Short mmCIF file of C-alpha atoms in Angstrom, two decimals:
data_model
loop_
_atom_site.label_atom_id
_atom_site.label_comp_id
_atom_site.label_asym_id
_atom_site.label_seq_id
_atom_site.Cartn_x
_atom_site.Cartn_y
_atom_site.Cartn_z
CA UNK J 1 67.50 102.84 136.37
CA UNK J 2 67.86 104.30 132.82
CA UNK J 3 68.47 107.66 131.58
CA UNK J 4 66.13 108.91 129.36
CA UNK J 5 67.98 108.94 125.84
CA UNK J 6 69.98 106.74 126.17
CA UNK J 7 71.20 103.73 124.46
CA UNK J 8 71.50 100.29 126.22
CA UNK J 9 75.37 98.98 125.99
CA UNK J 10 73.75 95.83 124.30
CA UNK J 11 72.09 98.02 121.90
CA UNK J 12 75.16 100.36 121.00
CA UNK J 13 77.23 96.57 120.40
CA UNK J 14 74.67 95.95 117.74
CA UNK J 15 74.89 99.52 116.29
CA UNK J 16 78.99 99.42 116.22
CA UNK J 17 78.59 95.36 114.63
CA UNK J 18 76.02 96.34 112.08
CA UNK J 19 78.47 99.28 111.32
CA UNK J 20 81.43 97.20 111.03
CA UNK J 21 79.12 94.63 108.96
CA UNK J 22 78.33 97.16 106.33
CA UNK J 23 81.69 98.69 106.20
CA UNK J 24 83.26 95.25 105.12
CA UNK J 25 80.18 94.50 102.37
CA UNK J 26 80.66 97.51 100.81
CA UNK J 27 84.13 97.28 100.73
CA UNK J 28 84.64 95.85 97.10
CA UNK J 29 86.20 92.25 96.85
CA UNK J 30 90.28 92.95 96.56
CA UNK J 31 92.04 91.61 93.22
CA UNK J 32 94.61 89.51 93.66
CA UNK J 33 97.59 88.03 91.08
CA UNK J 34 100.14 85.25 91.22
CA UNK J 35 103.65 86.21 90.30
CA UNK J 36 106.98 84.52 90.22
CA UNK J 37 108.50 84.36 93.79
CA UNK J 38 111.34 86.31 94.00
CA UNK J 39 114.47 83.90 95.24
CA UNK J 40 113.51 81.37 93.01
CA UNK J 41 116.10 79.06 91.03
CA UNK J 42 115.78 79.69 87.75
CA UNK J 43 115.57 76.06 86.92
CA UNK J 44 112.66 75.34 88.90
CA UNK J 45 110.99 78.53 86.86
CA UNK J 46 111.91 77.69 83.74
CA UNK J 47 110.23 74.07 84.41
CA UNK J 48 107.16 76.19 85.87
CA UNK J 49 106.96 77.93 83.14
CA UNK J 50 107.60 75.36 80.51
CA UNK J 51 104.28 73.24 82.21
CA UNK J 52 102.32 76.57 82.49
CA UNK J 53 102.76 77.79 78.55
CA UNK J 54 102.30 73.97 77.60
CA UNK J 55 98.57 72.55 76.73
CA UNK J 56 98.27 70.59 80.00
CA UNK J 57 99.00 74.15 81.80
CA UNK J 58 96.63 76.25 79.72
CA UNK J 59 98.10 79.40 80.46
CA UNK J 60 97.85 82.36 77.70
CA UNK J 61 101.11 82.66 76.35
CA UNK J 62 100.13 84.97 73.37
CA UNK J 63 101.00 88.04 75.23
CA UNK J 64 104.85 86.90 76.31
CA UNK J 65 105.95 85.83 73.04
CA UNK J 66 108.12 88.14 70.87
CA UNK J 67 105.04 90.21 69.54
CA UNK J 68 103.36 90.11 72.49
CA UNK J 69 102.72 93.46 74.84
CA UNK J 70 104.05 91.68 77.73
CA UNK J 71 107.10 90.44 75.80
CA UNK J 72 109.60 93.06 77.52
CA UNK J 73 111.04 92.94 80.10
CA UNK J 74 111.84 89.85 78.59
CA UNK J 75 113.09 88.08 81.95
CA UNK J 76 111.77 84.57 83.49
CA UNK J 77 110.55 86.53 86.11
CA UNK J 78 108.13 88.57 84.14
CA UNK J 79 107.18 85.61 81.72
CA UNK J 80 106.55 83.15 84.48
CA UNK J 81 104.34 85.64 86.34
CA UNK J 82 102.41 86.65 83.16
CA UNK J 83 101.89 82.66 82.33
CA UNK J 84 101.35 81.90 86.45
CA UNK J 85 98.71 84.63 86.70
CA UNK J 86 96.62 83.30 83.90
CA UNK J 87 96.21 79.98 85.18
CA UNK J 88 95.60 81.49 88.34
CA UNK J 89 92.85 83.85 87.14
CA UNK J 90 91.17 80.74 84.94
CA UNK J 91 91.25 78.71 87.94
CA UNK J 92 89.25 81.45 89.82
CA UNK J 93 92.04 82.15 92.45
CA UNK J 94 91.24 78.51 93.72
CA UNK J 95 93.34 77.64 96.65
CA UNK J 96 96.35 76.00 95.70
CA UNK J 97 96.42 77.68 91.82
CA UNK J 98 99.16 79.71 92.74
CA UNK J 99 101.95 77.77 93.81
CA UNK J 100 103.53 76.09 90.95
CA UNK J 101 106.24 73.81 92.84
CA UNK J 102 107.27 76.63 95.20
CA UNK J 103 108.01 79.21 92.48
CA UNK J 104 104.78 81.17 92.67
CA UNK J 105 103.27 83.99 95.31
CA UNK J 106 99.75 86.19 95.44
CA UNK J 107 100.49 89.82 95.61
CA UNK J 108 97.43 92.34 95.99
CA UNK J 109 99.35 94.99 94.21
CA UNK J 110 98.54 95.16 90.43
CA UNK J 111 101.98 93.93 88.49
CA UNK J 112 100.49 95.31 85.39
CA UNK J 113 103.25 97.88 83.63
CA UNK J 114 102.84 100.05 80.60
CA UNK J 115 100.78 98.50 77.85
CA UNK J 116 100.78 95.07 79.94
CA UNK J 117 97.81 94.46 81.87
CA UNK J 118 97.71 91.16 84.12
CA UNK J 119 93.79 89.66 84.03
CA UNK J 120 92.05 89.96 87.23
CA UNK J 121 89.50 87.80 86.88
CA UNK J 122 88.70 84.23 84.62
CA UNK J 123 86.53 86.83 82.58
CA UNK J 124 89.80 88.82 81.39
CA UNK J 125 92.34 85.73 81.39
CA UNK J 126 91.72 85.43 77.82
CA UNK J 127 92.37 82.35 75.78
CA UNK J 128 95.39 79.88 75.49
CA UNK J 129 97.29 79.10 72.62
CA UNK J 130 96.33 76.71 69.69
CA UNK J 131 96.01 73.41 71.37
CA UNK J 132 99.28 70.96 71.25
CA UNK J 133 101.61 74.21 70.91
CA UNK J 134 103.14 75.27 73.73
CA UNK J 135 103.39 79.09 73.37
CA UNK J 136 106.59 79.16 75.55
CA UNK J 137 109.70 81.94 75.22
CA UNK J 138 112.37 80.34 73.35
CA UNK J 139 114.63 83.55 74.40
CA UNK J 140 114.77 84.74 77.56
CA UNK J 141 117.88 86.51 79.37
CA UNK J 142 119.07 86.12 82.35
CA UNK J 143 116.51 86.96 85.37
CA UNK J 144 117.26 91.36 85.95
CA UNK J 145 118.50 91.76 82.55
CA UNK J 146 116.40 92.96 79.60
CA UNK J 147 117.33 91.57 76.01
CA UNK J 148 120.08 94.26 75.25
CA UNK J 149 121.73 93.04 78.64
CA UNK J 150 121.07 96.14 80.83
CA UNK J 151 119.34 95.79 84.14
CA UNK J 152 116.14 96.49 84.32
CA UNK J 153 113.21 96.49 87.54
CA UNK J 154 113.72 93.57 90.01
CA UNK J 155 110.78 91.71 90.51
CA UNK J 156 106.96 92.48 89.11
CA UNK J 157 106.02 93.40 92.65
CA UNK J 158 106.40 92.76 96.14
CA UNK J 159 105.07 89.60 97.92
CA UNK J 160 101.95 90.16 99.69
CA UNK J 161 100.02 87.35 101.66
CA UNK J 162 96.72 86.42 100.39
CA UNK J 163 95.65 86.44 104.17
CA UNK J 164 93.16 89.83 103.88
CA UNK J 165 90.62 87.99 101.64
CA UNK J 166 89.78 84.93 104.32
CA UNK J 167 90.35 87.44 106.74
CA UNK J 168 87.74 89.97 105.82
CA UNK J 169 85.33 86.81 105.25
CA UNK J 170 85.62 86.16 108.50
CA UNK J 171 85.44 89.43 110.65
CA UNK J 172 82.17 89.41 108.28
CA UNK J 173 80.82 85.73 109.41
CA UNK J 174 81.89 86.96 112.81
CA UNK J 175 79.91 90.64 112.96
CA UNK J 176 76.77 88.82 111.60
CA UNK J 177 76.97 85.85 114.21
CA UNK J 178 77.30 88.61 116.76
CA UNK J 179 74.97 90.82 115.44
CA UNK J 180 72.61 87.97 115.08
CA UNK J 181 73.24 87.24 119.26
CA UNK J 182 72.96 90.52 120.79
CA UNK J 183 70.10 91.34 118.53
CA UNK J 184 68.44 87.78 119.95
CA UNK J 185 69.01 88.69 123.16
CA UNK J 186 67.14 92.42 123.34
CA UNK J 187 64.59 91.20 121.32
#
């Protein structure tokens, strides 16, 4: 016998699920960026970044060359995740754009700095260079030093798997397929 009031338990699992459905729609969509993996050999980046600043790469070099806002700290590190991140973005975070022969992880924390802003999205990658140019750094120092020689901020930012995103997608797919049965069943 029910209580006057009161809730089924089936209906109260569709109240909490629709909850939990809304929660994660309205959450906005997180940003994500590709950087330079810390650990990697600095041959294998300097090849990454060679192929990312060159035509058949595409990336937008403009902004790591000498004049460039992104031109200090003028490390491998910082060029290579500047160059990796717009190829990334332009690619629409497709799976796979970020790994550039090992040397490349997403991070969800912004590795913009100063006057340096990293795109977010193909709509702020901005253009490459002039085509058959590669825009790539002819001067870098050594990876943790900045052009005078002093040390300078390790890495852009700390590695971060890109797990959340597919995960969010589906607890959503999940709520709604649940939703969908209890729902099915009262009705």
């Amino acid at each position: 016998m029910r209580r006057r009031g009161r809730l089924p338990a089936a209906l109260w699992l569709v109240a909490v699920a629709w909850a939990a459905v809304m929660l994660v729609m309205a959450r906005p969509a997180a940003a994500a960026w590709c950087i330079a993996r810390s650990g990697a050999s600095v041959k294998a980046l300097q090849a990454a970044l060679d192929y990312a600043c060159s035509p058949a790469g595409g990336a937008d070099c403009a902004p790591i060359q000498a004049s460039g806002l992104c031109y200090l700290p003028n490390t491998l590190a910082a060029h290579a995740s500047y160059a990796f991140n717009s190829i990334f973005q332009r690619s629409r975070a497709a799976p796979g754009a970020c790994d550039f022969a090992g040397t490349a992880t997403i991070t969800l924390t912004d590795p913009s700095y100063g006057s340096c802003t990293y795109p977010a999205s193909p709509s702020t990658a901005g253009q490459s260079g002039s085509p058959g140019t590669p825009s790539t750094p002819t001067s870098l120092s050594p990876p943790g030093t900045d052009s005078s020689g002093g040390l300078n901020a390790p890495d852009i930012g700390p590695e971060e798997s890109s797990a959340e995103a597919p995960a969010a997608a589906s607890f959503t797919s999940l709520a709604l397929s649940c939703f969908m049965c209890l729902f099915l069943q009262w009705w």
